[in-house]
Amino acid sequence: GQGSFWRLNNNLSTYPSRPRLVRFENCNNCQISGVELNNSPMFHLTVIGNNNEVSNMKVIADIIGETDAFDMSGNNNYVHDVEVTNGDECVTVKTPTSGFLAENVICHYTAGCNIGSFGNGANTAQVENVYYKNVTMSNSDAGPQIKTYPNKLGYVRNVTYDSFTHSNIAYPIAINLYWCPHTTCPIDNGSLTITNITFKNIKGTELSTSHPAILLDCLAKYMCKNIVFDNVSITASGTTHNTINNACGKGLSGLPAC
């Protein structure tokens, strides 16, 4: 992919319209397998469509942003047995999505297995029925994460993160409706609802105790509801802490019942 040529001195703004390596649109009932993608100028593999399967692949890139490995949207897509080394998202669900399964995933130095991000602007996000299982993450900025600007509309619902193993993760678990990395957050006048999210069988270590081990930062008018923790254990060299704002559920100390 010759990505380093497009990011001279690790500068992402020199060529802001860098090419993506592989992008499938209106792709239905496709199988993409047995391919290794290396150091794309921007995102590596984007699949938009229904009933697709991505498997037995590797993505290897510089440890820098805007190098997403697998960006998936559509209905009933399946990603499995993939390994990623990069500096941005590992296996990520974009809007709209109804039905998604990812399993047997390995992520090194990534920015997490995300839903989102949903960018700045009052358009609608629609994601439901998502399941991640058997994911190993190491030396990464984030683990399982839902992230969006606070002015989004729509919903994220019925999501399960199952059997994650973490090693040195900056934000091990996060639902962040105030994710505004490039600018000051706009007024939180969105109505995105986050409901029925389960984190279970998650264990491992946090990179830094300056970050919360578990971050739930939701909208006051639209609380994150039915957030469930089952057999979750995150440790660090110091004392870990959690941050919980406008969320309810069960299984986590400090999380009020709905």
mmCIF file of C-alpha atoms in Angstrom:
data_model
loop_
_atom_site.group_PDB
_atom_site.id
_atom_site.type_symbol
_atom_site.label_atom_id
_atom_site.label_comp_id
_atom_site.label_asym_id
_atom_site.label_seq_id
_atom_site.Cartn_x
_atom_site.Cartn_y
_atom_site.Cartn_z
ATOM 1 C CA GLY A 1 0.000 0.000 0.000
ATOM 2 C CA GLN A 2 2.990 2.364 0.342
ATOM 3 C CA GLY A 3 1.181 4.177 3.130
ATOM 4 C CA SER A 4 4.344 5.748 4.498
ATOM 5 C CA PHE A 5 4.791 7.684 1.246
ATOM 6 C CA TRP A 6 1.399 9.320 1.788
ATOM 7 C CA ARG A 7 2.163 10.113 5.447
ATOM 8 C CA LEU A 8 5.589 11.714 5.261
ATOM 9 C CA ASN A 9 6.907 12.410 8.751
ATOM 10 C CA ASN A 10 3.692 10.853 10.090
ATOM 11 C CA ASN A 11 1.721 13.856 8.855
ATOM 12 C CA LEU A 12 -1.900 12.938 8.101
ATOM 13 C CA SER A 13 -2.805 16.378 6.729
ATOM 14 C CA THR A 14 -0.344 16.586 3.823
ATOM 15 C CA TYR A 15 -2.571 14.385 1.647
ATOM 16 C CA PRO A 16 -5.997 14.396 3.358
ATOM 17 C CA SER A 17 -7.674 12.584 0.445
ATOM 18 C CA ARG A 18 -5.367 9.597 0.509
ATOM 19 C CA PRO A 19 -6.626 6.501 -1.345
ATOM 20 C CA ARG A 20 -8.181 3.573 0.465
ATOM 21 C CA LEU A 21 -6.801 0.155 -0.355
ATOM 22 C CA VAL A 22 -9.973 -1.923 -0.943
ATOM 23 C CA ARG A 23 -13.610 -0.779 -0.841
ATOM 24 C CA PHE A 24 -16.687 -2.814 -1.780
ATOM 25 C CA GLU A 25 -20.029 -1.017 -2.153
ATOM 26 C CA ASN A 26 -23.392 -2.660 -2.818
ATOM 27 C CA CYS A 27 -21.635 -5.927 -2.099
ATOM 28 C CA ASN A 28 -23.978 -8.799 -1.219
ATOM 29 C CA ASN A 29 -23.243 -12.477 -0.562
ATOM 30 C CA CYS A 30 -19.503 -11.981 -1.079
ATOM 31 C CA GLN A 31 -16.635 -13.959 0.451
ATOM 32 C CA ILE A 32 -13.324 -12.192 1.005
ATOM 33 C CA SER A 33 -10.665 -14.518 2.378
ATOM 34 C CA GLY A 34 -6.996 -15.432 2.457
ATOM 35 C CA VAL A 35 -5.616 -11.943 1.739
ATOM 36 C CA GLU A 36 -2.993 -9.893 3.568
ATOM 37 C CA LEU A 37 -3.275 -6.109 3.260
ATOM 38 C CA ASN A 38 -0.208 -4.001 4.002
ATOM 39 C CA ASN A 39 0.136 -0.358 4.980
ATOM 40 C CA SER A 40 -2.666 1.336 3.099
ATOM 41 C CA PRO A 41 -2.479 5.121 2.651
ATOM 42 C CA MET A 42 -5.829 5.238 4.474
ATOM 43 C CA PHE A 43 -8.413 2.581 5.411
ATOM 44 C CA HIS A 44 -7.670 -1.004 4.405
ATOM 45 C CA LEU A 45 -10.948 -2.857 3.780
ATOM 46 C CA THR A 46 -14.428 -1.340 3.719
ATOM 47 C CA VAL A 47 -17.428 -3.550 2.993
ATOM 48 C CA ILE A 48 -20.903 -2.057 2.505
ATOM 49 C CA GLY A 49 -23.651 -4.586 1.849
ATOM 50 C CA ASN A 50 -25.450 -7.639 3.180
ATOM 51 C CA ASN A 51 -24.624 -11.270 3.960
ATOM 52 C CA ASN A 52 -20.885 -10.921 3.417
ATOM 53 C CA GLU A 53 -18.102 -12.976 4.990
ATOM 54 C CA VAL A 54 -14.553 -11.772 5.650
ATOM 55 C CA SER A 55 -12.122 -14.380 6.995
ATOM 56 C CA ASN A 56 -8.547 -15.603 7.314
ATOM 57 C CA MET A 57 -6.979 -12.217 6.649
ATOM 58 C CA LYS A 58 -4.194 -10.068 8.062
ATOM 59 C CA VAL A 59 -3.809 -6.313 8.052
ATOM 60 C CA ILE A 60 -0.390 -4.869 8.879
ATOM 61 C CA ALA A 61 0.200 -1.119 8.906
ATOM 62 C CA ASP A 62 2.147 1.680 10.519
ATOM 63 C CA ILE A 63 1.058 2.464 14.068
ATOM 64 C CA ILE A 64 -0.759 5.659 13.143
ATOM 65 C CA GLY A 65 -4.320 6.918 12.802
ATOM 66 C CA GLU A 66 -6.631 6.567 9.797
ATOM 67 C CA THR A 67 -5.458 3.037 9.079
ATOM 68 C CA ASP A 68 -8.710 1.201 9.917
ATOM 69 C CA ALA A 69 -8.484 -2.506 9.170
ATOM 70 C CA PHE A 70 -12.081 -3.731 8.680
ATOM 71 C CA ASP A 71 -14.965 -1.248 8.421
ATOM 72 C CA MET A 72 -18.273 -3.068 7.989
ATOM 73 C CA SER A 73 -21.850 -1.917 7.425
ATOM 74 C CA GLY A 74 -25.015 -3.592 6.228
ATOM 75 C CA ASN A 75 -27.028 -6.573 7.397
ATOM 76 C CA ASN A 76 -25.866 -9.976 8.598
ATOM 77 C CA ASN A 77 -22.159 -9.597 7.886
ATOM 78 C CA TYR A 78 -19.577 -11.951 9.409
ATOM 79 C CA VAL A 79 -15.872 -11.351 10.145
ATOM 80 C CA HIS A 80 -13.752 -14.138 11.630
ATOM 81 C CA ASP A 81 -10.213 -15.398 12.022
ATOM 82 C CA VAL A 82 -8.481 -12.110 11.267
ATOM 83 C CA GLU A 83 -5.397 -10.439 12.745
ATOM 84 C CA VAL A 84 -4.638 -6.719 12.751
ATOM 85 C CA THR A 85 -1.590 -4.611 13.544
ATOM 86 C CA ASN A 86 -2.216 -0.900 13.041
ATOM 87 C CA GLY A 87 -2.791 2.368 14.868
ATOM 88 C CA ASP A 88 -6.524 2.743 14.358
ATOM 89 C CA GLU A 89 -9.679 0.641 14.384
ATOM 90 C CA CYS A 90 -9.503 -3.141 14.276
ATOM 91 C CA VAL A 91 -12.910 -4.632 13.365
ATOM 92 C CA THR A 92 -15.516 -1.881 13.373
ATOM 93 C CA VAL A 93 -19.254 -1.635 12.765
ATOM 94 C CA LYS A 94 -20.530 1.412 10.905
ATOM 95 C CA THR A 95 -24.070 2.618 10.325
ATOM 96 C CA PRO A 96 -26.453 1.295 9.157
ATOM 97 C CA THR A 97 -26.077 -2.257 10.466
ATOM 98 C CA SER A 98 -28.602 -4.889 11.500
ATOM 99 C CA GLY A 99 -26.965 -8.192 12.320
ATOM 100 C CA PHE A 100 -23.179 -8.538 12.645
ATOM 101 C CA LEU A 101 -20.892 -11.231 14.064
ATOM 102 C CA ALA A 102 -17.130 -11.016 14.617
ATOM 103 C CA GLU A 103 -15.170 -13.824 16.247
ATOM 104 C CA ASN A 104 -11.626 -15.098 16.585
ATOM 105 C CA VAL A 105 -10.065 -11.654 16.190
ATOM 106 C CA ILE A 106 -6.564 -10.536 17.222
ATOM 107 C CA CYS A 107 -5.747 -6.819 17.486
ATOM 108 C CA HIS A 108 -2.301 -5.298 18.149
ATOM 109 C CA TYR A 109 -1.746 -1.553 18.812
ATOM 110 C CA THR A 110 -5.224 -0.724 17.528
ATOM 111 C CA ALA A 111 -7.893 1.780 18.534
ATOM 112 C CA GLY A 112 -10.358 -0.941 19.422
ATOM 113 C CA CYS A 113 -13.291 -2.962 18.148
ATOM 114 C CA ASN A 114 -15.716 -0.104 17.776
ATOM 115 C CA ILE A 115 -19.248 0.778 16.944
ATOM 116 C CA GLY A 116 -18.856 4.158 15.287
ATOM 117 C CA SER A 117 -17.435 6.529 15.356
ATOM 118 C CA PHE A 118 -20.492 8.561 14.449
ATOM 119 C CA GLY A 119 -19.164 11.939 13.417
ATOM 120 C CA ASN A 120 -20.240 15.503 14.001
ATOM 121 C CA GLY A 121 -23.726 16.351 12.698
ATOM 122 C CA ALA A 122 -27.359 15.591 13.377
ATOM 123 C CA ASN A 123 -27.748 12.659 11.018
ATOM 124 C CA THR A 124 -29.021 9.263 12.120
ATOM 125 C CA ALA A 125 -27.069 6.206 13.285
ATOM 126 C CA GLN A 126 -28.784 2.812 13.202
ATOM 127 C CA VAL A 127 -26.923 -0.209 14.614
ATOM 128 C CA GLU A 128 -28.460 -3.301 16.195
ATOM 129 C CA ASN A 129 -27.892 -6.997 16.843
ATOM 130 C CA VAL A 130 -24.094 -7.019 17.024
ATOM 131 C CA TYR A 131 -21.995 -9.788 18.610
ATOM 132 C CA TYR A 132 -18.231 -9.901 19.143
ATOM 133 C CA LYS A 133 -16.702 -13.102 20.531
ATOM 134 C CA ASN A 134 -13.190 -14.388 21.257
ATOM 135 C CA VAL A 135 -11.158 -11.218 20.761
ATOM 136 C CA THR A 136 -7.560 -10.763 21.917
ATOM 137 C CA MET A 137 -6.257 -7.191 22.184
ATOM 138 C CA SER A 138 -2.775 -5.992 23.136
ATOM 139 C CA ASN A 139 -1.040 -2.623 23.587
ATOM 140 C CA SER A 140 -4.054 -0.779 22.224
ATOM 141 C CA ASP A 141 -5.780 2.556 22.762
ATOM 142 C CA ALA A 142 -9.157 0.913 23.340
ATOM 143 C CA GLY A 143 -10.961 -2.384 23.678
ATOM 144 C CA PRO A 144 -14.677 -2.715 22.923
ATOM 145 C CA GLN A 145 -16.012 0.776 22.420
ATOM 146 C CA ILE A 146 -19.082 2.698 21.248
ATOM 147 C CA LYS A 147 -18.143 6.251 20.299
ATOM 148 C CA THR A 148 -20.002 9.218 18.884
ATOM 149 C CA TYR A 149 -20.393 12.959 18.937
ATOM 150 C CA PRO A 150 -23.179 14.130 21.302
ATOM 151 C CA ASN A 151 -25.414 15.554 18.573
ATOM 152 C CA LYS A 152 -26.269 12.266 16.822
ATOM 153 C CA LEU A 153 -29.723 10.796 16.318
ATOM 154 C CA GLY A 154 -30.813 7.169 16.147
ATOM 155 C CA TYR A 155 -29.966 4.080 18.162
ATOM 156 C CA VAL A 156 -27.393 1.439 19.080
ATOM 157 C CA ARG A 157 -29.041 -1.591 20.659
ATOM 158 C CA ASN A 158 -28.654 -5.288 21.344
ATOM 159 C CA VAL A 159 -24.860 -5.508 21.369
ATOM 160 C CA THR A 160 -22.747 -8.166 23.105
ATOM 161 C CA TYR A 161 -18.996 -8.181 23.669
ATOM 162 C CA ASP A 162 -18.085 -11.712 24.805
ATOM 163 C CA SER A 163 -14.749 -13.261 25.755
ATOM 164 C CA PHE A 164 -12.215 -10.471 25.342
ATOM 165 C CA THR A 165 -8.650 -10.818 26.602
ATOM 166 C CA HIS A 166 -6.842 -7.518 27.154
ATOM 167 C CA SER A 167 -3.160 -6.749 27.626
ATOM 168 C CA ASN A 168 -2.218 -3.099 28.235
ATOM 169 C CA ILE A 169 -5.308 -1.300 26.956
ATOM 170 C CA ALA A 170 -5.687 2.457 27.548
ATOM 171 C CA TYR A 171 -9.523 2.419 27.613
ATOM 172 C CA PRO A 172 -10.484 -1.234 28.203
ATOM 173 C CA ILE A 173 -14.265 -0.689 27.973
ATOM 174 C CA ALA A 174 -15.975 2.495 26.797
ATOM 175 C CA ILE A 175 -19.326 3.895 25.796
ATOM 176 C CA ASN A 176 -18.477 7.483 24.959
ATOM 177 C CA LEU A 177 -21.130 9.844 23.637
ATOM 178 C CA TYR A 178 -18.745 12.764 23.998
ATOM 179 C CA TRP A 179 -16.074 11.447 21.648
ATOM 180 C CA CYS A 180 -14.805 14.561 19.858
ATOM 181 C CA PRO A 181 -11.147 13.949 19.019
ATOM 182 C CA HIS A 182 -10.571 16.767 16.549
ATOM 183 C CA THR A 183 -12.635 19.609 17.961
ATOM 184 C CA THR A 184 -14.526 20.854 20.974
ATOM 185 C CA CYS A 185 -17.699 18.845 21.407
ATOM 186 C CA PRO A 186 -20.839 20.516 20.042
ATOM 187 C CA ILE A 187 -23.911 21.074 22.196
ATOM 188 C CA ASP A 188 -25.228 17.730 23.404
ATOM 189 C CA ASN A 189 -28.616 18.045 21.724
ATOM 190 C CA GLY A 190 -28.606 14.607 20.114
ATOM 191 C CA SER A 191 -31.061 11.817 20.828
ATOM 192 C CA LEU A 192 -28.971 8.704 20.185
ATOM 193 C CA THR A 193 -30.216 5.899 22.437
ATOM 194 C CA ILE A 194 -27.865 3.186 23.700
ATOM 195 C CA THR A 195 -29.729 0.143 25.057
ATOM 196 C CA ASN A 196 -29.146 -3.525 25.851
ATOM 197 C CA ILE A 197 -25.344 -3.590 25.770
ATOM 198 C CA THR A 198 -23.625 -6.569 27.416
ATOM 199 C CA PHE A 199 -19.960 -6.968 28.347
ATOM 200 C CA LYS A 200 -19.168 -10.480 29.540
ATOM 201 C CA ASN A 201 -16.155 -12.689 30.134
ATOM 202 C CA ILE A 202 -13.714 -9.814 29.717
ATOM 203 C CA LYS A 203 -10.386 -9.910 31.523
ATOM 204 C CA GLY A 204 -7.000 -8.290 31.283
ATOM 205 C CA THR A 205 -4.859 -5.301 32.110
ATOM 206 C CA GLU A 206 -5.263 -1.569 31.741
ATOM 207 C CA LEU A 207 -2.398 0.457 30.269
ATOM 208 C CA SER A 208 -2.708 3.468 32.572
ATOM 209 C CA THR A 209 -4.637 4.197 35.747
ATOM 210 C CA SER A 210 -5.020 7.834 34.604
ATOM 211 C CA HIS A 211 -7.858 6.582 32.373
ATOM 212 C CA PRO A 212 -10.996 4.896 33.668
ATOM 213 C CA ALA A 213 -10.982 1.134 33.280
ATOM 214 C CA ILE A 214 -14.654 1.407 32.343
ATOM 215 C CA LEU A 215 -16.057 4.611 30.841
ATOM 216 C CA LEU A 216 -19.802 5.108 30.473
ATOM 217 C CA ASP A 217 -20.349 8.721 29.428
ATOM 218 C CA CYS A 218 -23.895 9.110 28.129
ATOM 219 C CA LEU A 219 -26.412 11.863 27.430
ATOM 220 C CA ALA A 220 -28.412 13.194 30.387
ATOM 221 C CA LYS A 221 -31.685 13.259 28.430
ATOM 222 C CA TYR A 222 -31.112 9.841 26.838
ATOM 223 C CA MET A 223 -29.421 7.613 29.388
ATOM 224 C CA CYS A 224 -27.607 4.466 28.320
ATOM 225 C CA LYS A 225 -29.968 1.757 29.570
ATOM 226 C CA ASN A 226 -29.598 -1.899 30.425
ATOM 227 C CA ILE A 227 -25.804 -1.923 30.348
ATOM 228 C CA VAL A 228 -24.851 -5.342 31.727
ATOM 229 C CA PHE A 229 -21.495 -6.523 33.086
ATOM 230 C CA ASP A 230 -20.956 -10.230 33.668
ATOM 231 C CA ASN A 231 -17.604 -11.677 34.729
ATOM 232 C CA VAL A 232 -15.562 -8.580 33.868
ATOM 233 C CA SER A 233 -12.145 -8.113 35.501
ATOM 234 C CA ILE A 234 -9.782 -5.294 34.500
ATOM 235 C CA THR A 235 -6.584 -4.768 36.520
ATOM 236 C CA ALA A 236 -3.680 -2.314 36.435
ATOM 237 C CA SER A 237 -0.420 -1.704 38.249
ATOM 238 C CA GLY A 238 -2.176 0.896 40.411
ATOM 239 C CA THR A 239 -5.749 1.437 41.517
ATOM 240 C CA THR A 240 -8.265 1.316 38.709
ATOM 241 C CA HIS A 241 -11.355 3.502 38.640
ATOM 242 C CA ASN A 242 -14.533 3.720 36.596
ATOM 243 C CA THR A 243 -16.413 6.753 35.263
ATOM 244 C CA ILE A 244 -20.193 6.445 35.025
ATOM 245 C CA ASN A 245 -22.395 9.300 33.795
ATOM 246 C CA ASN A 246 -26.072 8.872 32.870
ATOM 247 C CA ALA A 247 -26.062 5.088 32.555
ATOM 248 C CA CYS A 248 -27.938 2.291 34.274
ATOM 249 C CA GLY A 249 -27.806 -1.476 34.314
ATOM 250 C CA LYS A 250 -26.296 -4.171 36.485
ATOM 251 C CA GLY A 251 -23.146 -6.091 37.355
ATOM 252 C CA LEU A 252 -20.793 -3.141 37.973
ATOM 253 C CA SER A 253 -20.144 -1.347 41.250
ATOM 254 C CA GLY A 254 -21.449 2.209 41.048
ATOM 255 C CA LEU A 255 -23.785 1.497 38.134
ATOM 256 C CA PRO A 256 -27.368 2.178 39.245
ATOM 257 C CA ALA A 257 -30.191 -0.162 38.355
ATOM 258 C CA CYS A 258 -32.547 1.010 35.619
#
